[in-house]
XYZ file of C-alpha atoms in Angstrom:
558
model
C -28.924 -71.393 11.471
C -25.449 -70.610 10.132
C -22.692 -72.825 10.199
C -18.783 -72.818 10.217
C -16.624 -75.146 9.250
C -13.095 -75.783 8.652
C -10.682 -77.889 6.665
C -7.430 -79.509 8.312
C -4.819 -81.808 6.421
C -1.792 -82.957 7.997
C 1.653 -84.598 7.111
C 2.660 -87.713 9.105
C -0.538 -89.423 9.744
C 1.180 -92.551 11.509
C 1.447 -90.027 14.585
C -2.315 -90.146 15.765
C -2.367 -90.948 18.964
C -6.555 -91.263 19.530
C -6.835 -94.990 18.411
C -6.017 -97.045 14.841
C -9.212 -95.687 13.548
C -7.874 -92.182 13.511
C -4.644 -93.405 12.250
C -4.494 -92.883 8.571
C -7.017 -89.985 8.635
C -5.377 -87.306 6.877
C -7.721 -84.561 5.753
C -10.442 -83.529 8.374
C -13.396 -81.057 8.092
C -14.249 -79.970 11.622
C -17.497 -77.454 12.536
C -15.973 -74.268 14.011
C -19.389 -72.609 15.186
C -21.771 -72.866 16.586
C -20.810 -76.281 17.822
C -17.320 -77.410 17.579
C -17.191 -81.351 15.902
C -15.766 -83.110 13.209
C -17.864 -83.625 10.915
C -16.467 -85.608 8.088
C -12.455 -87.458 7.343
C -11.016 -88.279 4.204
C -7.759 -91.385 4.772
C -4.926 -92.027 3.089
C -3.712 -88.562 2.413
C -0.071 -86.840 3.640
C 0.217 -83.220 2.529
C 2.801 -80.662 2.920
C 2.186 -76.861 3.655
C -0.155 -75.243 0.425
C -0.529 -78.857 -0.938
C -4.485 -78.433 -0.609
C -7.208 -76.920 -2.521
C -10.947 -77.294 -1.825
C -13.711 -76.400 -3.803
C -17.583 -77.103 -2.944
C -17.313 -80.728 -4.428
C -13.993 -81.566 -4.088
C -10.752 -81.993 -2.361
C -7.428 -81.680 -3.837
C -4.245 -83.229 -1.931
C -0.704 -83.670 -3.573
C 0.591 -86.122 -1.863
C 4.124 -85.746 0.232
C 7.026 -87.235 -1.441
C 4.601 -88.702 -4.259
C 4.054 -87.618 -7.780
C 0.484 -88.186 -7.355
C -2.418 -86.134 -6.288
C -5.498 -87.450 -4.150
C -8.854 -86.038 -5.289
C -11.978 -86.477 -2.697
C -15.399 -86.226 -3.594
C -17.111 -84.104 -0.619
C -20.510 -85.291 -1.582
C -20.162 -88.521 -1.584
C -17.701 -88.780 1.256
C -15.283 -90.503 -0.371
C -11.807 -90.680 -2.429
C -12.621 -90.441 -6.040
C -9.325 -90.760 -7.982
C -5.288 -90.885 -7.579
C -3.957 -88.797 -10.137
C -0.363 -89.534 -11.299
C 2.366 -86.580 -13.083
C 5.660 -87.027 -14.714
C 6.847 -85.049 -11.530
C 6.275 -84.278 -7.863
C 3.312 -81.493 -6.801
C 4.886 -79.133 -4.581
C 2.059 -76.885 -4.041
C -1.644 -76.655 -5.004
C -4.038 -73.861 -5.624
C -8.046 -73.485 -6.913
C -8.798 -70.740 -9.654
C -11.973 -69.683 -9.774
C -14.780 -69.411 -7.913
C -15.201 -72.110 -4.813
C -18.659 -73.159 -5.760
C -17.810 -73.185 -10.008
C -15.920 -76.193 -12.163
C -12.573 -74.524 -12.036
C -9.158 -74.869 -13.268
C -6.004 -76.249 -10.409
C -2.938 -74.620 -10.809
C 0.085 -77.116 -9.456
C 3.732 -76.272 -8.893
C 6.301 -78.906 -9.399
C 9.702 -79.935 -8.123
C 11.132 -79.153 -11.390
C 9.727 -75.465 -11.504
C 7.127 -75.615 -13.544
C 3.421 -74.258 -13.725
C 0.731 -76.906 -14.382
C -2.637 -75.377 -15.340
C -5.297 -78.418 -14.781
C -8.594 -77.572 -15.990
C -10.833 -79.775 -14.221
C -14.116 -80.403 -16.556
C -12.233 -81.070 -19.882
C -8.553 -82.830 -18.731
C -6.752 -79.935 -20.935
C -3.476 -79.523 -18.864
C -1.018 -76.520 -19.787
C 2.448 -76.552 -19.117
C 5.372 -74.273 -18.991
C 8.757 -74.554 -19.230
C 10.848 -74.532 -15.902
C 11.185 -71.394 -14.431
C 12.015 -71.722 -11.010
C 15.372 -73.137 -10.563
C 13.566 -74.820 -7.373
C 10.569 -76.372 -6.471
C 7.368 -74.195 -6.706
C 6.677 -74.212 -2.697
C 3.867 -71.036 -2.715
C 0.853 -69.832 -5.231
C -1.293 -67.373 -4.848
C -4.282 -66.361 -7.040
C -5.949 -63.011 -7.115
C -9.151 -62.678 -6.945
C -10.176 -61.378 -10.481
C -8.167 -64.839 -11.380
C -6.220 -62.928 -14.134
C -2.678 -63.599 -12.237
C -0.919 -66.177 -10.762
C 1.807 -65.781 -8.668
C 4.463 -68.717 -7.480
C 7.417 -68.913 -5.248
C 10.478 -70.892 -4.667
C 13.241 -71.262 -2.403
C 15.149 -69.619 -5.149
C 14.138 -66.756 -3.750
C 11.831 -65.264 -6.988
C 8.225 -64.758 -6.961
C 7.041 -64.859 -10.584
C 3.717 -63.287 -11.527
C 1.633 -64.994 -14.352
C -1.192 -64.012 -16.660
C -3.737 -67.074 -16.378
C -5.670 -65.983 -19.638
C -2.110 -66.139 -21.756
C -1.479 -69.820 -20.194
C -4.642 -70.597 -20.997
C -5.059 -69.414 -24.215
C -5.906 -71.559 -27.738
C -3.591 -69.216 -29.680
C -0.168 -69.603 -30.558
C 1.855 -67.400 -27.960
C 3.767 -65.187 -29.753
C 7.613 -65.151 -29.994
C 8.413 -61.492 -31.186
C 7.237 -59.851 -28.357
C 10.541 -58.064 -26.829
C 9.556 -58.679 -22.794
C 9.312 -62.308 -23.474
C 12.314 -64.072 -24.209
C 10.062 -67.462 -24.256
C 6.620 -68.413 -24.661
C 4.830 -69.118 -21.773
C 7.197 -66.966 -19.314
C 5.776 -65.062 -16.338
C 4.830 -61.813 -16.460
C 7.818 -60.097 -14.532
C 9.714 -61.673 -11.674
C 9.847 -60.084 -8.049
C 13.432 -60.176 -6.827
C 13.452 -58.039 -3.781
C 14.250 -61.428 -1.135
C 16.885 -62.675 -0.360
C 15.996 -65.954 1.261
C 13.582 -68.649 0.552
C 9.489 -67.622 0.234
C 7.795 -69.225 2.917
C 4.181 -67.893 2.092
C 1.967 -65.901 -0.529
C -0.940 -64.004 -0.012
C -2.965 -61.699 -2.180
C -5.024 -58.871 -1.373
C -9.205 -59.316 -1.739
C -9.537 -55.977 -4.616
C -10.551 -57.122 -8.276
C -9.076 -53.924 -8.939
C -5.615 -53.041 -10.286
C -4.930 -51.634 -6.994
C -5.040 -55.000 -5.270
C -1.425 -56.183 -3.619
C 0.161 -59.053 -2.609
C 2.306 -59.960 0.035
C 5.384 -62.068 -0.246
C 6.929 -63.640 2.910
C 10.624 -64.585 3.885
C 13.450 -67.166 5.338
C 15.135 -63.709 5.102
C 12.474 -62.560 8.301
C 11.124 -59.759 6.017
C 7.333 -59.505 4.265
C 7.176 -57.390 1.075
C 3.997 -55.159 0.026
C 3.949 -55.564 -4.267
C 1.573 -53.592 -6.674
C 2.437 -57.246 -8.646
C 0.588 -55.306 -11.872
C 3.547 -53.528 -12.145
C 6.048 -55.053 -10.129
C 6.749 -52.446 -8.138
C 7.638 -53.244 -4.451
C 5.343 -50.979 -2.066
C 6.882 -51.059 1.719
C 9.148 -53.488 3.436
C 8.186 -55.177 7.097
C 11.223 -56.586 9.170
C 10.060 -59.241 11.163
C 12.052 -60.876 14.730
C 11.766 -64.444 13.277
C 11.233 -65.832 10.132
C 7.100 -65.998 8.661
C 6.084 -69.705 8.162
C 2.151 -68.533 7.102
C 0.509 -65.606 6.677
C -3.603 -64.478 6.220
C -4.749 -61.560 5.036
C -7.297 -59.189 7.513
C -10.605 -59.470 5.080
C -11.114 -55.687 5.070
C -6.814 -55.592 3.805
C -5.890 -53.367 6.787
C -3.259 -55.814 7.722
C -1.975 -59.550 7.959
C -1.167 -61.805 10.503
C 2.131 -64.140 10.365
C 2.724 -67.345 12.274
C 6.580 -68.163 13.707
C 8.188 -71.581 14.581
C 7.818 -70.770 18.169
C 3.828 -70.400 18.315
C 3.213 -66.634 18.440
C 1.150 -64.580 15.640
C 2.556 -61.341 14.761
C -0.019 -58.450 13.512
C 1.324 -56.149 10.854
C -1.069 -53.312 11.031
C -1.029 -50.893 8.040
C -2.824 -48.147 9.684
C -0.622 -48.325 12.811
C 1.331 -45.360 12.082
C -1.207 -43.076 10.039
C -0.058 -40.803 7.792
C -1.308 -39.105 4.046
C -0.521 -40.768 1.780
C -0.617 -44.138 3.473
C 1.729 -45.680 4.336
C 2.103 -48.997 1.875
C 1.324 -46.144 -1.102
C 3.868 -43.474 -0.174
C 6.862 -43.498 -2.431
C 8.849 -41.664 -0.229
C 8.692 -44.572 2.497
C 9.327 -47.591 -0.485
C 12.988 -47.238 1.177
C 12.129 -47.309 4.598
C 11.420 -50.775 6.034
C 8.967 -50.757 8.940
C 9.302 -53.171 12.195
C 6.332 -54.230 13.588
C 5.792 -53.103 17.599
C 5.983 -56.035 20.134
C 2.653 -55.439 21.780
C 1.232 -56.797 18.694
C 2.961 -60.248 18.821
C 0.666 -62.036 20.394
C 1.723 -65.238 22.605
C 0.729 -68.608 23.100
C 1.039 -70.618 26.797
C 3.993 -72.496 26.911
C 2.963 -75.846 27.102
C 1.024 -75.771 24.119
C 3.413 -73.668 21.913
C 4.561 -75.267 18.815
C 5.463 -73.878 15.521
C 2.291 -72.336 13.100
C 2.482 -74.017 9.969
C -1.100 -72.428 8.512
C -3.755 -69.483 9.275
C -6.938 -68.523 7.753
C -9.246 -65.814 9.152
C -13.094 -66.748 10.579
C -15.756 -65.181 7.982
C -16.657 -62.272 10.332
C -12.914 -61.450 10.726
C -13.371 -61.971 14.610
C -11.376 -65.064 14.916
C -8.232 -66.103 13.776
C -7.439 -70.027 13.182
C -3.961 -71.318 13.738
C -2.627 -74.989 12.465
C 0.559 -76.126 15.116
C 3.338 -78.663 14.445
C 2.210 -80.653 16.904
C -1.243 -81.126 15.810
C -3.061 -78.649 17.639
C -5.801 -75.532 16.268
C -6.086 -72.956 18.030
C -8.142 -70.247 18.060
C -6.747 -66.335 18.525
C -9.397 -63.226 19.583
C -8.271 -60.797 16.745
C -9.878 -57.418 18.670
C -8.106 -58.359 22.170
C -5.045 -59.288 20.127
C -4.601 -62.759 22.347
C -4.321 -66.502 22.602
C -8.210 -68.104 23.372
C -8.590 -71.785 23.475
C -7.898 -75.185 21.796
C -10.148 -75.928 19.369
C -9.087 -79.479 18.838
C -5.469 -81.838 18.887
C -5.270 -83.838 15.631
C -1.823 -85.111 17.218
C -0.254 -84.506 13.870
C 1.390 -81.802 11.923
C -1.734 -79.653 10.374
C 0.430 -78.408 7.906
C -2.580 -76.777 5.848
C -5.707 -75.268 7.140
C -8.987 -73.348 5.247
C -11.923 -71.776 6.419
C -14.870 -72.789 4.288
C -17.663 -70.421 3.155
C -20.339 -70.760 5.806
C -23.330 -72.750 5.247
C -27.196 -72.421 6.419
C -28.186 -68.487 4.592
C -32.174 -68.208 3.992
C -31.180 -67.738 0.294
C -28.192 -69.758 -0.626
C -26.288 -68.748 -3.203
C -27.369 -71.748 -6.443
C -23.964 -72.236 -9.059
C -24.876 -72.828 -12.517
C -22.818 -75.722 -13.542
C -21.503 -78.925 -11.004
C -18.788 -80.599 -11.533
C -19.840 -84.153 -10.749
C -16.087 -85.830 -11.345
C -13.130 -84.838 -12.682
C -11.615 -85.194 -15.786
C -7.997 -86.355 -15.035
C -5.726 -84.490 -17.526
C -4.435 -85.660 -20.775
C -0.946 -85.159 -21.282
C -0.067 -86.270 -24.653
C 2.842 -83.995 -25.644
C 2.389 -80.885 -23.030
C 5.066 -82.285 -20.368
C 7.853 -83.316 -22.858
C 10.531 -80.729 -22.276
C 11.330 -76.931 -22.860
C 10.601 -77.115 -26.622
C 8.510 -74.837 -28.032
C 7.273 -77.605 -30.268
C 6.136 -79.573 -27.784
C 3.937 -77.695 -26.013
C -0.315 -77.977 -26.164
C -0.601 -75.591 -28.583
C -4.423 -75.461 -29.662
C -8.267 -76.234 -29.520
C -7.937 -80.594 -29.785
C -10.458 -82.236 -31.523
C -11.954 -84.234 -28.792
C -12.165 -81.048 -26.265
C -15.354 -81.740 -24.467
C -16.600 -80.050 -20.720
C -17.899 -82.908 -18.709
C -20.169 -80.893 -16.234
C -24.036 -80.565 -14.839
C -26.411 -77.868 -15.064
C -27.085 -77.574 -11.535
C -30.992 -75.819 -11.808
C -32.966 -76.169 -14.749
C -32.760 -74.240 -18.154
C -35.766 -71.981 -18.236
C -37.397 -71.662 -21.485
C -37.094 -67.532 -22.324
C -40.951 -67.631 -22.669
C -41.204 -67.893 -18.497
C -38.865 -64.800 -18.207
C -38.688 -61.267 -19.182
C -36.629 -61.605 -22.578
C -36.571 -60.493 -25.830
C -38.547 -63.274 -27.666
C -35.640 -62.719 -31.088
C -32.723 -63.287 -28.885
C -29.538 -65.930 -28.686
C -31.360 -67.062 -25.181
C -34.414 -68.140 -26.671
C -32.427 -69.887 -29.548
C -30.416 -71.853 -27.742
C -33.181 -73.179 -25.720
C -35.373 -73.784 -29.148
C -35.690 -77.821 -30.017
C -34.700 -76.499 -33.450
C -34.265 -73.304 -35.187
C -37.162 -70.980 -34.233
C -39.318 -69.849 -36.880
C -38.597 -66.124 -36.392
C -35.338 -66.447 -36.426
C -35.258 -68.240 -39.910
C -37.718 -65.790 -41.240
C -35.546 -62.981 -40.345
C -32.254 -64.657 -41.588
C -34.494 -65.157 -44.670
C -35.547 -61.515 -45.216
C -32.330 -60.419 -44.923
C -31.232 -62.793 -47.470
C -34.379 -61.243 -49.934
C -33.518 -58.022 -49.058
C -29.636 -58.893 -50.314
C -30.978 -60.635 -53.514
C -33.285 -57.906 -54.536
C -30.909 -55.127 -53.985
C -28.020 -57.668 -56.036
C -30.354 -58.080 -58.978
C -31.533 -54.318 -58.966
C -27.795 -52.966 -58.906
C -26.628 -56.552 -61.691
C -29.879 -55.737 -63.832
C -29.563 -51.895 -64.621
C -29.067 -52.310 -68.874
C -31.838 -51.416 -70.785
C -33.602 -48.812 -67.857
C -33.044 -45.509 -67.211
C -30.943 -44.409 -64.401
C -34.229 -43.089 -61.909
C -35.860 -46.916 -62.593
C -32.793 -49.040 -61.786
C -32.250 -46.490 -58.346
C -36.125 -47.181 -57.161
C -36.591 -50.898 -57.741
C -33.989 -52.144 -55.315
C -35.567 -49.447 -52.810
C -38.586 -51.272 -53.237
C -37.772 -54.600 -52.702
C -35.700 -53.341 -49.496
C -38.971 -51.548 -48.537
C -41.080 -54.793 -49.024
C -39.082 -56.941 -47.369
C -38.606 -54.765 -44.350
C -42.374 -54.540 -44.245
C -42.604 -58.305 -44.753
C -40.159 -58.742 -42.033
C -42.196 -55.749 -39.845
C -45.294 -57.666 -40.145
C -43.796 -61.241 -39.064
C -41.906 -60.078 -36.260
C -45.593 -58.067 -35.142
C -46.935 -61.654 -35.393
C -44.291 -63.292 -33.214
C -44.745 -60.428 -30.665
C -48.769 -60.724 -31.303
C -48.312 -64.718 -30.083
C -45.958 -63.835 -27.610
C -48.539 -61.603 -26.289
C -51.552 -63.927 -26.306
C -49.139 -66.412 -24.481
C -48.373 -63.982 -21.733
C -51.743 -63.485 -21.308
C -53.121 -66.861 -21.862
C -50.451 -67.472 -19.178
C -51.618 -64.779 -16.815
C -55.147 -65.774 -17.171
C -53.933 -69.511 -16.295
C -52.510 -68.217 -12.954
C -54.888 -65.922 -11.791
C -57.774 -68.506 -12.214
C -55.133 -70.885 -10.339
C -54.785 -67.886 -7.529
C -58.817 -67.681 -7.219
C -59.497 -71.420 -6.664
C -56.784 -71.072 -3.883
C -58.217 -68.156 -2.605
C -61.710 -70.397 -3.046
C -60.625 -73.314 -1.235
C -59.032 -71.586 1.576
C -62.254 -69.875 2.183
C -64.236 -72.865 2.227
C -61.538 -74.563 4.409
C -61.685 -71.406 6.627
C -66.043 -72.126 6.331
C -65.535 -75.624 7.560
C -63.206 -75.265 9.757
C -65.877 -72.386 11.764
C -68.804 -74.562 11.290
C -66.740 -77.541 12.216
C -65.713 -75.566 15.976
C -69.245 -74.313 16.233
C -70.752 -77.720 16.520
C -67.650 -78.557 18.717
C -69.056 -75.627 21.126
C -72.903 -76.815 20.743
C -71.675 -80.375 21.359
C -69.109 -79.079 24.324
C -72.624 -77.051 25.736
C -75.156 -79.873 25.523
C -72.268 -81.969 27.541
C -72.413 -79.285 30.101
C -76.686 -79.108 30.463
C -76.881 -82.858 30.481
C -74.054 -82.604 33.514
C -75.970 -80.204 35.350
C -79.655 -81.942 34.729
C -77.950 -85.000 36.088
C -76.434 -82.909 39.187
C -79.524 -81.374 40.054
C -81.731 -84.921 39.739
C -79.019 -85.896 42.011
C -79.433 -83.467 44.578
C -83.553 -83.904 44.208
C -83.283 -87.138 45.016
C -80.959 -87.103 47.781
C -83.316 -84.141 49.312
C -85.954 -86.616 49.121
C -84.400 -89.235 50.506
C -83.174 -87.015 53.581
C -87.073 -85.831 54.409
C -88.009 -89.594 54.312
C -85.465 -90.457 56.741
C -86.034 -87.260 59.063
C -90.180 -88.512 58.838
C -89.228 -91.964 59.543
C -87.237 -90.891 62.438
C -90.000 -88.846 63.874
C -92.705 -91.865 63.871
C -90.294 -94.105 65.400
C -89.979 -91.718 68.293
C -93.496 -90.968 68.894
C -93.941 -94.926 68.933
């Protein structure tokens, strides 16, 4: 059976109001469907809005007013490590895939970008580049870019594989005016960023949306920086969530209500968010599709997310409720539970219960907190992690086991089946080997030419490449040749394995029909003996009942 769950964190957990256990709970994972519970709590956590990231293992929580982030290990049900920085985390998010090691990308009050890579404690840093905190970050889903905002009003787009590269960034390039600099920087607001979103392509056509204190949400092809179509909002976005099929988003307000922007609400070819002709033409959303909540429960939306089936649409509230919105009516359903505290940051986790689960390579048992040596020293070039260290090591788990290439389909001369070797195979040295002879031979034909004619000195290195090339023919024929009689030894091996099953379900099947048979003789003798006994019964009570009537009749003639 399949089974939905979501993530909740709040800010101020000293406002619980359901007891002093529930007190200092500040992270809560809560079954959606199909029964609504919680599940599991994590204390001792206070996060501000996009100050979580949650992967299948772990939790991720930077801390409120704290230069520290929280990690959780969901397995074990428990907080693993504190994790200290230079400066405060203003914002959190996970690259890579939810169920792989990952890297954690942080933005700081200072402005930076802090690229955490979780399994080997390498942290990258760039120089400031916000001239404010780093409030929003978005990753897209091909995890090539990185975009951040600030209430300096910039979105900046990043290239992950530049941050994250071992080479020396280069200095010469004419659109860079530092190393490690984003990208290009969006510039279209005019007001704080409130949210980021990005679309769900891999593609280059994917988009992202940008939200406002100026009450406006921009459409960006962030590949090129090129702003797509303008929404004008009535109040100013606090979240947003993307619809998962990218027809539209949903943003929450400070007074409860969820406003649809629909991109196919006014149809037209080309669309709408692609036609340049409308890039100067800012679009208002209608009214029907703000969507309401009852007044005594309103309360500004600090975080969405979007059920897996795209049915149901989750909302966090100020005042510490989740409620749940019917996306196709376009209205307000029920509370789904009152945390009686801000839920400043809420995620919809991958459901859970599929006949064939989905197994991850690698597991990331514990983090590796990050090593900061010289990386968060300042602006200088000099200063900055610059290569490959010494001592990098990935601290991780093979989460299924290695299969040898022999018990799959695979070339049997192949990097696989070397890397799985105890040592060196042996037909991998003899090729390196023969290769090697057929170098030498064709060396000392070409260095040994004095003294023979021209037609000698041009066939004997010939030979000796057609010798070893045979040589080499008839070893890798071997190694196929035992390959071979291991397949088949192995094949043989199973199929006599398949017929003593087949055997001993046949002679169960036997003994189980002889074993009901005598049941049935055993059940039929029962019966016989119970109607002999019946019918002695009634011969014996007949008897008695002709003595009596003869005894009667004497009496009487006496």
């Amino acid at each position: 059976m399949l089974t939905e769950s979501f993530i909740a964190s709040v800010l101020d957990t000293e406002k619980a109001k359901n007891g002093a256990a529930n007190k200092d709970i500040g992270i809560h994972i809560h079954e959606y469907q199909p029964l609504s519970a919680i599940r599991t709590t994590f204390k001792n956590s206070a996060t501000k809005p996009n100050c979580l990231a949650v992967s299948i293992s772990h939790i991720f929580a930077a801390q409120a007013e704290k230069a520290v982030i929280h990690v959780y290990n969901r397995e074990r049900g428990n907080q693993e490590t504190i994790v200290p920085f230079p400066e405060k985390v203003s914002s959190l998010a996970l690259i890579g895939r939810y169920d792989g090691p990952g890297i954690l990308a942080l933005g700081t009050a200072g402005g930076r970008v802090l690229l955490w890579e979780l399994c080997t404690g390498r942290l990258v840093s760039t120089p400031q580049s916000h001239l404010q905190a780093i409030t929003c970050l978005a990753v897209d889903p091909s995890f090539n870019f990185l975009l951040t905002g600030s209430p300096d009003a910039n979105v900046h787009v990043w290239c992950i594989t530049t941050l994250l590269s071992f080479s020396r960034p280069s200095t010469h390039e004419p659109s860079r005016r530092t190393p490690y600099s984003p990208l290009r920087t969006l510039t279209n607001h005019r007001a704080a960023i409130t949210a980021l979103i990005t679309g769900h392509s891999s593609t280059s056509a994917n988009v992202a949306i940008s939200a406002s204190a100026d009450n406006t949400c921009l459409v960006w092809d962030y590949h090129l920086g090129v702003l797509l179509h303008t929404f004008i909002l009535p109040n100013t976005p606090l979240c947003l969530a993307l619809d998962p099929a990218d027809r539209g988003f949903y943003a929450g307000y400070d007074d409860g209500s969820i406003q649809l922007i629909n991109f196919y609400k006014f149809p037209s070819l080309p669309h709408q968010i692609y036609d340049p002709d409308l890039r100067s033409t800012p679009t208002q959303p209608t009214p029907e599709d703000r969507w309401s909540v009852p007044a005594d429960v309103a309360s500004a939306v600090l975080s969405l997310d979007i059920s897996y089936d795209g049915t149901a649409l989750l909302s966090g509230n100020e005042n510490g409720k989740i409620h749940t919105w019917d996306i196709a009516k376009g209205r307000y359903v029920t509370q789904v539970v009152d945390i009686s505290s801000s839920v400043t940051n809420l995620r919809i986790l991958p459901p859970q219960g599929f006949s064939v689960p989905f197994a991850p390579r690698l597991k990331m048992l514990s983090v590796v907190k990050p090593r900061y040596e010289s990386s968060l020293t300042g602006n200088n070039i000099s200063s900055m992690d610059r290569g490959l260290s010494e001592s990098y090591t990935i601290t991780a788990q093979f989460a299924s086991a290695i299969l040898h290439p022999s018990a799959i389909n695979v070339p049997i001369i192949s990097f696989d089946h070397a890397l799985a070797h105890h040592s060196l195979p042996s037909d991998l040295l003899d090729e390196g080997l023969t290769q090697l002879a057929m170098f030498s031979s064709t060396t000392k034909g070409l260095s040994g030419s004095s003294g023979r004619d021209e037609d000698t000195n041009a066939e004997e290195p010939r030979i000796a490449i057609l010798k070893a090339q045979l040589r080499h023919t008839r070893i890798t024929s071997m190694a196929h040749a035992e390959h071979a009689a291991g397949l088949s030894d192995e094949l043989l091996r199973i199929q006599a394995a398949e017929r003593r099953k087949r055997r001993i379900k046949k002679l169960g099947r036997i003994k189980r029909m002889n074993m009901e048979e005598e049941r049935r003789e055993r059940a039929m003798v029962a019966v016989d003996r119970e109607q002999e006994g019946a019918m002695e019964v009634d011969k014996k009570e007949a008897e008695e009942a002709e003595l009596s009537s003869s005894t009667e009749e004497l009496t009487g003639s006496d």
